mmCIF file of C-alpha atoms in Angstrom:
data_model
loop_
_atom_site.group_PDB
_atom_site.id
_atom_site.type_symbol
_atom_site.label_atom_id
_atom_site.label_comp_id
_atom_site.label_asym_id
_atom_site.label_seq_id
_atom_site.Cartn_x
_atom_site.Cartn_y
_atom_site.Cartn_z
ATOM 1 C CA MET A 1 -6.196 4.553 -11.302
ATOM 2 C CA LEU A 2 -3.164 5.646 -9.292
ATOM 3 C CA SER A 3 -0.284 6.840 -11.427
ATOM 4 C CA VAL A 4 3.044 7.721 -9.794
ATOM 5 C CA THR A 5 5.691 9.276 -12.030
ATOM 6 C CA ASP A 6 9.320 10.017 -11.133
ATOM 7 C CA LEU A 7 8.514 10.368 -7.420
ATOM 8 C CA GLN A 8 11.415 11.827 -5.478
ATOM 9 C CA LYS A 9 12.108 12.673 -1.856
ATOM 10 C CA THR A 10 15.293 14.373 -0.679
ATOM 11 C CA TYR A 11 15.612 15.409 2.954
ATOM 12 C CA PRO A 12 17.332 18.652 4.060
ATOM 13 C CA SER A 13 20.318 16.525 5.084
ATOM 14 C CA GLY A 14 20.747 15.593 1.428
ATOM 15 C CA ASP A 15 19.653 11.992 1.942
ATOM 16 C CA GLU A 16 17.671 10.715 -1.059
ATOM 17 C CA ALA A 17 14.838 8.509 0.165
ATOM 18 C CA LEU A 18 13.221 8.201 -3.284
ATOM 19 C CA LYS A 19 15.095 8.595 -6.565
ATOM 20 C CA GLY A 20 12.433 8.772 -9.237
ATOM 21 C CA VAL A 21 9.984 5.909 -8.670
ATOM 22 C CA ASP A 22 7.281 5.118 -11.240
ATOM 23 C CA LEU A 23 4.230 2.940 -10.569
ATOM 24 C CA ASP A 24 0.681 2.465 -11.841
ATOM 25 C CA VAL A 25 -1.976 0.731 -9.728
ATOM 26 C CA THR A 26 -5.391 0.031 -11.173
ATOM 27 C CA GLY A 27 -8.497 -2.150 -11.021
ATOM 28 C CA ASN A 28 -8.880 -4.175 -7.849
ATOM 29 C CA GLU A 29 -5.332 -5.486 -7.726
ATOM 30 C CA THR A 30 -3.227 -5.864 -4.608
ATOM 31 C CA VAL A 31 0.290 -4.509 -5.095
ATOM 32 C CA ALA A 32 2.968 -5.229 -2.483
ATOM 33 C CA VAL A 33 6.062 -3.047 -2.068
ATOM 34 C CA ILE A 34 9.002 -4.949 -0.584
ATOM 35 C CA GLY A 35 12.635 -4.191 0.110
ATOM 36 C CA PRO A 36 15.240 -3.982 2.866
ATOM 37 C CA SER A 37 14.984 -1.532 5.761
ATOM 38 C CA GLY A 38 15.752 1.980 4.561
ATOM 39 C CA ALA A 39 14.752 1.210 0.968
ATOM 40 C CA GLY A 40 12.100 3.975 0.972
ATOM 41 C CA LYS A 41 8.971 1.820 1.239
ATOM 42 C CA SER A 42 7.170 3.818 3.941
ATOM 43 C CA THR A 43 8.321 7.103 2.428
ATOM 44 C CA PHE A 44 6.856 6.023 -0.904
ATOM 45 C CA ILE A 45 3.436 5.232 0.598
ATOM 46 C CA ARG A 46 3.376 8.449 2.647
ATOM 47 C CA CYS A 47 4.457 10.639 -0.280
ATOM 48 C CA ILE A 48 1.486 9.421 -2.309
ATOM 49 C CA ASN A 49 -1.040 11.054 0.045
ATOM 50 C CA ARG A 50 1.486 13.729 1.066
ATOM 51 C CA LEU A 51 1.765 12.853 4.713
ATOM 52 C CA THR A 52 5.387 13.223 3.635
ATOM 53 C CA GLU A 53 5.980 15.934 1.061
ATOM 54 C CA PRO A 54 7.728 14.712 -2.092
ATOM 55 C CA THR A 55 10.410 16.936 -3.577
ATOM 56 C CA GLY A 56 9.786 15.931 -7.179
ATOM 57 C CA GLY A 57 7.602 13.926 -9.508
ATOM 58 C CA SER A 58 3.835 13.604 -9.669
ATOM 59 C CA VAL A 59 1.008 11.556 -8.191
ATOM 60 C CA GLU A 60 -2.351 11.293 -9.972
ATOM 61 C CA LEU A 61 -5.495 9.561 -8.755
ATOM 62 C CA ASP A 62 -8.150 9.131 -11.426
ATOM 63 C CA GLY A 63 -6.561 11.984 -13.365
ATOM 64 C CA LEU A 64 -6.370 14.405 -10.413
ATOM 65 C CA GLU A 65 -2.842 15.682 -9.768
ATOM 66 C CA ILE A 66 -2.333 15.256 -6.006
ATOM 67 C CA THR A 67 1.110 16.828 -5.720
ATOM 68 C CA GLY A 68 -0.152 20.242 -6.841
ATOM 69 C CA LEU A 69 -3.004 20.539 -4.340
ATOM 70 C CA SER A 70 -3.174 22.448 -1.078
ATOM 71 C CA GLY A 71 -5.673 23.383 1.616
ATOM 72 C CA LYS A 72 -9.238 22.198 1.114
ATOM 73 C CA GLU A 73 -8.471 20.623 -2.259
ATOM 74 C CA LEU A 74 -5.804 18.412 -0.695
ATOM 75 C CA ARG A 75 -8.088 17.475 2.210
ATOM 76 C CA ASN A 76 -10.811 16.501 -0.242
ATOM 77 C CA ALA A 77 -8.363 14.429 -2.297
ATOM 78 C CA ARG A 78 -7.195 12.579 0.814
ATOM 79 C CA ARG A 79 -10.758 11.382 1.381
ATOM 80 C CA ASP A 80 -10.259 9.179 -1.670
ATOM 81 C CA MET A 81 -7.111 7.574 -0.229
ATOM 82 C CA GLY A 82 -7.764 5.331 2.761
ATOM 83 C CA MET A 83 -4.623 5.057 4.892
ATOM 84 C CA ILE A 84 -3.947 2.095 7.181
ATOM 85 C CA PHE A 85 -1.001 2.678 9.496
ATOM 86 C CA GLN A 86 1.636 0.382 10.957
ATOM 87 C CA GLU A 87 0.991 1.665 14.487
ATOM 88 C CA TYR A 88 -2.801 1.769 13.957
ATOM 89 C CA ASN A 89 -3.026 5.570 14.561
ATOM 90 C CA LEU A 90 -6.092 5.197 16.784
ATOM 91 C CA ILE A 91 -7.238 7.532 19.558
ATOM 92 C CA GLU A 92 -6.799 5.173 22.472
ATOM 93 C CA ARG A 93 -9.321 6.778 24.854
ATOM 94 C CA LEU A 94 -12.120 6.725 22.271
ATOM 95 C CA THR A 95 -14.362 3.767 21.553
ATOM 96 C CA VAL A 96 -14.049 1.496 18.550
ATOM 97 C CA MET A 97 -17.127 3.123 17.006
ATOM 98 C CA GLU A 98 -15.767 6.642 17.500
ATOM 99 C CA ASN A 99 -12.460 5.665 15.903
ATOM 100 C CA VAL A 100 -14.188 4.062 12.936
ATOM 101 C CA LEU A 101 -16.485 7.056 12.416
ATOM 102 C CA SER A 102 -13.427 9.310 12.261
ATOM 103 C CA GLY A 103 -13.105 7.983 8.716
ATOM 104 C CA ARG A 104 -16.014 10.307 7.873
ATOM 105 C CA LEU A 105 -14.482 13.458 9.411
ATOM 106 C CA GLY A 106 -13.571 14.755 5.959
ATOM 107 C CA TYR A 107 -17.256 14.792 5.038
ATOM 108 C CA VAL A 108 -18.711 16.745 7.984
ATOM 109 C CA SER A 109 -18.425 20.361 9.098
ATOM 110 C CA THR A 110 -15.737 21.457 11.536
ATOM 111 C CA TRP A 111 -18.370 21.964 14.250
ATOM 112 C CA ASP A 112 -19.885 18.507 13.727
ATOM 113 C CA ALA A 113 -16.390 17.004 13.659
ATOM 114 C CA PHE A 114 -15.602 18.683 16.993
ATOM 115 C CA ARG A 115 -18.791 17.261 18.499
ATOM 116 C CA ARG A 116 -18.233 13.904 16.737
ATOM 117 C CA LYS A 117 -21.707 14.214 15.259
ATOM 118 C CA PHE A 118 -22.369 11.927 12.308
ATOM 119 C CA SER A 119 -25.388 11.077 10.219
ATOM 120 C CA GLY A 120 -27.585 8.071 10.904
ATOM 121 C CA GLU A 121 -26.460 6.644 7.557
ATOM 122 C CA ASP A 122 -22.794 6.884 8.580
ATOM 123 C CA ILE A 123 -23.492 5.211 11.919
ATOM 124 C CA GLU A 124 -25.492 2.409 10.300
ATOM 125 C CA ARG A 125 -22.744 1.755 7.785
ATOM 126 C CA ALA A 126 -20.119 1.809 10.559
ATOM 127 C CA TYR A 127 -21.964 -1.062 12.253
ATOM 128 C CA GLU A 128 -21.983 -2.952 8.946
ATOM 129 C CA VAL A 129 -18.268 -2.392 8.447
ATOM 130 C CA LEU A 130 -17.448 -3.498 11.999
ATOM 131 C CA ASP A 131 -19.359 -6.706 11.346
ATOM 132 C CA ARG A 132 -17.480 -7.148 8.090
ATOM 133 C CA VAL A 133 -14.044 -6.885 9.747
ATOM 134 C CA GLY A 134 -14.998 -9.216 12.587
ATOM 135 C CA LEU A 135 -15.544 -6.635 15.344
ATOM 136 C CA GLU A 136 -19.275 -6.976 15.877
ATOM 137 C CA GLY A 137 -20.078 -6.339 19.546
ATOM 138 C CA HIS A 138 -16.863 -4.370 20.162
ATOM 139 C CA GLU A 139 -18.220 -0.953 19.137
ATOM 140 C CA ASN A 140 -18.299 0.383 22.715
ATOM 141 C CA ASN A 141 -14.886 -0.952 23.751
ATOM 142 C CA ARG A 142 -12.112 1.584 24.141
ATOM 143 C CA ALA A 143 -9.332 1.238 21.600
ATOM 144 C CA ASP A 144 -6.745 0.668 24.327
ATOM 145 C CA GLU A 145 -8.638 -2.467 25.424
ATOM 146 C CA LEU A 146 -8.056 -4.247 22.125
ATOM 147 C CA SER A 147 -5.398 -6.660 20.917
ATOM 148 C CA GLY A 148 -3.010 -5.683 18.135
ATOM 149 C CA GLY A 149 -4.996 -7.603 15.526
ATOM 150 C CA GLN A 150 -8.240 -5.975 16.661
ATOM 151 C CA ARG A 151 -6.661 -2.523 16.525
ATOM 152 C CA GLN A 152 -5.517 -3.164 12.986
ATOM 153 C CA ARG A 153 -9.058 -4.191 12.061
ATOM 154 C CA VAL A 154 -10.356 -0.914 13.514
ATOM 155 C CA GLY A 155 -7.896 0.928 11.273
ATOM 156 C CA ILE A 156 -9.108 -1.050 8.263
ATOM 157 C CA ALA A 157 -12.753 -0.359 9.145
ATOM 158 C CA ARG A 158 -12.022 3.355 9.466
ATOM 159 C CA ALA A 159 -10.407 3.393 6.031
ATOM 160 C CA ILE A 160 -13.304 1.467 4.458
ATOM 161 C CA LEU A 161 -15.794 3.954 5.890
ATOM 162 C CA GLN A 162 -14.106 6.706 3.870
ATOM 163 C CA ARG A 163 -15.303 4.967 0.690
ATOM 164 C CA PRO A 164 -11.822 5.465 -0.812
ATOM 165 C CA LYS A 165 -10.681 4.967 -4.366
ATOM 166 C CA ILE A 166 -7.506 3.255 -3.144
ATOM 167 C CA LEU A 167 -6.195 1.794 0.115
ATOM 168 C CA LEU A 168 -2.630 2.709 1.112
ATOM 169 C CA VAL A 169 -1.323 0.303 3.720
ATOM 170 C CA ASP A 170 1.924 0.804 5.670
ATOM 171 C CA GLU A 171 3.342 -2.364 7.279
ATOM 172 C CA PRO A 172 -0.015 -3.807 8.422
ATOM 173 C CA THR A 173 1.455 -7.019 9.851
ATOM 174 C CA SER A 174 4.754 -5.907 11.407
ATOM 175 C CA SER A 175 3.584 -6.296 15.043
ATOM 176 C CA LEU A 176 1.238 -9.236 14.538
ATOM 177 C CA ASP A 177 1.707 -12.974 14.943
ATOM 178 C CA PRO A 178 1.669 -15.111 11.747
ATOM 179 C CA GLU A 179 -1.934 -16.280 12.111
ATOM 180 C CA THR A 180 -3.261 -12.765 12.732
ATOM 181 C CA SER A 181 -1.097 -11.425 9.905
ATOM 182 C CA ARG A 182 -2.742 -13.807 7.442
ATOM 183 C CA ALA A 183 -6.190 -12.886 8.743
ATOM 184 C CA VAL A 184 -5.426 -9.202 8.114
ATOM 185 C CA MET A 185 -4.078 -9.932 4.626
ATOM 186 C CA ASP A 186 -7.153 -12.053 3.881
ATOM 187 C CA LEU A 187 -9.317 -9.106 4.865
ATOM 188 C CA LEU A 188 -7.407 -6.566 2.772
ATOM 189 C CA THR A 189 -7.467 -8.699 -0.383
ATOM 190 C CA GLU A 190 -11.168 -9.469 0.119
ATOM 191 C CA ILE A 191 -11.873 -5.731 0.335
ATOM 192 C CA ALA A 192 -9.955 -5.159 -2.903
ATOM 193 C CA ALA A 193 -11.993 -7.813 -4.699
ATOM 194 C CA GLU A 194 -15.419 -7.070 -3.217
ATOM 195 C CA ASP A 195 -15.221 -3.255 -3.233
ATOM 196 C CA ASP A 196 -13.354 -3.142 -6.558
ATOM 197 C CA ILE A 197 -10.606 -0.870 -5.250
ATOM 198 C CA PRO A 198 -6.842 -1.382 -5.474
ATOM 199 C CA VAL A 199 -4.670 -1.929 -2.419
ATOM 200 C CA LEU A 200 -1.049 -0.748 -2.268
ATOM 201 C CA ILE A 201 0.796 -2.392 0.636
ATOM 202 C CA ASN A 202 4.272 -1.756 2.009
ATOM 203 C CA ILE A 203 5.266 -5.020 3.671
ATOM 204 C CA HIS A 204 8.388 -6.658 5.105
ATOM 205 C CA GLU A 205 7.187 -10.266 4.984
ATOM 206 C CA VAL A 206 8.102 -11.501 1.518
ATOM 207 C CA ASP A 207 6.168 -14.745 1.973
ATOM 208 C CA LEU A 208 2.959 -12.783 2.567
ATOM 209 C CA ALA A 209 3.654 -10.609 -0.476
ATOM 210 C CA GLU A 210 4.089 -13.727 -2.606
ATOM 211 C CA GLU A 211 0.956 -15.343 -1.201
ATOM 212 C CA TYR A 212 -1.448 -12.395 -1.422
ATOM 213 C CA ALA A 213 -0.211 -9.846 -3.971
ATOM 214 C CA ASP A 214 -1.116 -9.772 -7.642
ATOM 215 C CA ARG A 215 2.026 -7.763 -8.328
ATOM 216 C CA ILE A 216 5.231 -7.119 -6.368
ATOM 217 C CA VAL A 217 7.444 -4.033 -6.540
ATOM 218 C CA GLY A 218 10.955 -4.122 -5.106
ATOM 219 C CA LEU A 219 12.668 -0.979 -3.816
ATOM 220 C CA ARG A 220 16.328 -0.642 -2.922
ATOM 221 C CA ASP A 221 18.067 2.586 -1.897
ATOM 222 C CA GLY A 222 15.072 4.626 -3.051
ATOM 223 C CA GLU A 223 14.925 3.101 -6.525
ATOM 224 C CA LYS A 224 12.552 0.599 -8.098
ATOM 225 C CA VAL A 225 14.701 -2.402 -9.001
ATOM 226 C CA PHE A 226 11.988 -5.013 -9.575
ATOM 227 C CA GLU A 227 8.372 -5.206 -10.726
ATOM 228 C CA GLY A 228 6.556 -8.406 -11.594
ATOM 229 C CA THR A 229 4.251 -11.173 -10.456
ATOM 230 C CA PRO A 230 4.998 -13.329 -7.410
ATOM 231 C CA ALA A 231 6.157 -16.033 -9.810
ATOM 232 C CA ASP A 232 8.776 -13.623 -11.185
ATOM 233 C CA LEU A 233 10.317 -13.109 -7.736
ATOM 234 C CA ASP A 234 13.043 -15.700 -8.122
ATOM 235 C CA GLU A 235 16.404 -15.851 -6.336
ATOM 236 C CA THR A 236 17.975 -13.524 -8.886
ATOM 237 C CA ALA A 237 15.319 -10.874 -8.249
ATOM 238 C CA ARG A 238 15.620 -11.335 -4.475
ATOM 239 C CA GLY A 239 19.371 -10.883 -4.726
ATOM 240 C CA GLN A 240 18.922 -7.647 -6.626
ATOM 241 C CA ILE A 241 16.359 -6.284 -4.140
ATOM 242 C CA TYR A 242 17.963 -7.342 -0.861
ATOM 243 C CA ARG A 243 21.670 -7.652 -1.665
ATOM 244 C CA GLY A 244 22.106 -5.243 -4.535
ATOM 245 C CA GLU A 245 23.298 -7.946 -6.879
ATOM 246 C CA GLU A 246 23.357 -7.191 -10.578
ATOM 247 C CA ILE A 247 21.082 -9.199 -12.860
ATOM 248 C CA PRO A 248 23.249 -11.228 -15.239
ATOM 249 C CA ASP A 249 23.174 -10.118 -18.856
ATOM 250 C CA ASP A 250 21.529 -13.072 -20.581
ATOM 251 C CA THR A 251 21.071 -11.198 -23.818
ATOM 252 C CA ALA A 252 24.620 -11.656 -25.057
ATOM 253 C CA VAL A 253 24.872 -13.909 -28.081
ATOM 254 C CA LYS A 254 26.940 -17.000 -27.434
ATOM 255 C CA ARG A 255 29.731 -17.439 -29.952
ATOM 256 C CA PRO A 256 29.645 -20.902 -31.554
ATOM 257 C CA SER A 257 32.494 -23.238 -30.675
ATOM 258 C CA ASP A 258 33.719 -26.188 -32.654
ATOM 259 C CA ASP A 259 31.392 -28.419 -30.628
ATOM 260 C CA ASP A 260 28.290 -26.283 -31.268
ATOM 261 C CA ASP A 261 25.809 -26.894 -34.049
ATOM 262 C CA PRO A 262 26.369 -23.855 -36.324
ATOM 263 C CA THR A 263 22.833 -24.093 -37.693
ATOM 264 C CA GLU A 264 21.349 -23.915 -34.215
ATOM 265 C CA SER A 265 23.587 -20.961 -33.290
ATOM 266 C CA THR A 266 22.627 -19.024 -36.403
ATOM 267 C CA THR A 267 18.944 -19.651 -35.741
ATOM 268 C CA GLN A 268 19.293 -18.388 -32.159
ATOM 269 C CA GLU A 269 21.147 -15.250 -33.297
ATOM 270 C CA GLY A 270 18.488 -14.477 -35.842
ATOM 271 C CA ALA A 271 15.717 -14.935 -33.306
ATOM 272 C CA MET A 272 17.447 -12.600 -30.861
ATOM 273 C CA ARG A 273 17.917 -9.921 -33.543
ATOM 274 C CA ARG A 274 14.213 -10.119 -34.370
ATOM 275 C CA GLY A 275 13.308 -9.856 -30.629
#
C-alpha cells in the first residue's frame, strides 16, 4: 500500500506547490489525480518517488519510509515504483527492446548496465511484455521511429518489466489523440487488474478520469480539495476543484416556518443531531 501523509513542497522562491496532501492507494485500484494547471499534480507524483524532493511529510510503500532513504536504499526503493512519463523519457537512438530492458537496470551490476547486458529471463519476459502492450514485432525499431502512442506503450512496457508494487503515471494521454488515449487507459487499467498493482495517474482529461478511475482526487493550489468516486464528481465538486468555489453548507438546520410541518422539522433536527 502507498501511504502519503502531509506531503509538502516549497520551492526556494517561496512558492508552495504542495501544502500537506494526504492519500492512501491500495489493492489494484486506479486513482486519478485531477485539477487545473499549476495545482501541483505532477509535483505530487514526482515527490512520491523523489524525482522532486519534498520539503515535508512522508511517503511509505508497504511500510517502507521512502522520504528518509538515500543512496542505494533509495535506488532499491525506486525499483518498486514504476514511473510512466508524459514525454515518454525514452532514449531515442536505442531500440524498443533496449528501452524496455532499461526497466531492469536497477537489478544488474553497473558494468552489466553499461554494456546493456541482461539475463535470458529478462529478455524473454521483455518479449512477452511487448506482446502484451501491442508492440510485437517492433523490438528492433528505434524509439524515434515510433508514433506517440507507440512510445507511450514502450514506457508502459519498461515500467511493467520492473515488476513494481505501484505504477506512477504522469499525464499519459496529454499528447495523444482521443482514440489512442483510451487505448492507453485501457492498457493501464488492465495492468492494474491483472497484475494486482495500484495505478496512480495524474491526468488533465476529466472524462477519462471519470471513465477509468476507481477513485478521483482533486488538487487545487497544492491542496487536496476533493476525494471520491467518479459518481461523486458532480458540478459542485468540479466548481471547487477548477474554480475554487466553496461547497455550500448543507448541514445547517432549517428553522421551521408557519407553513412547515413542525413534526417533520423536529424529526429532521433529531436525525441530524444523531448523525
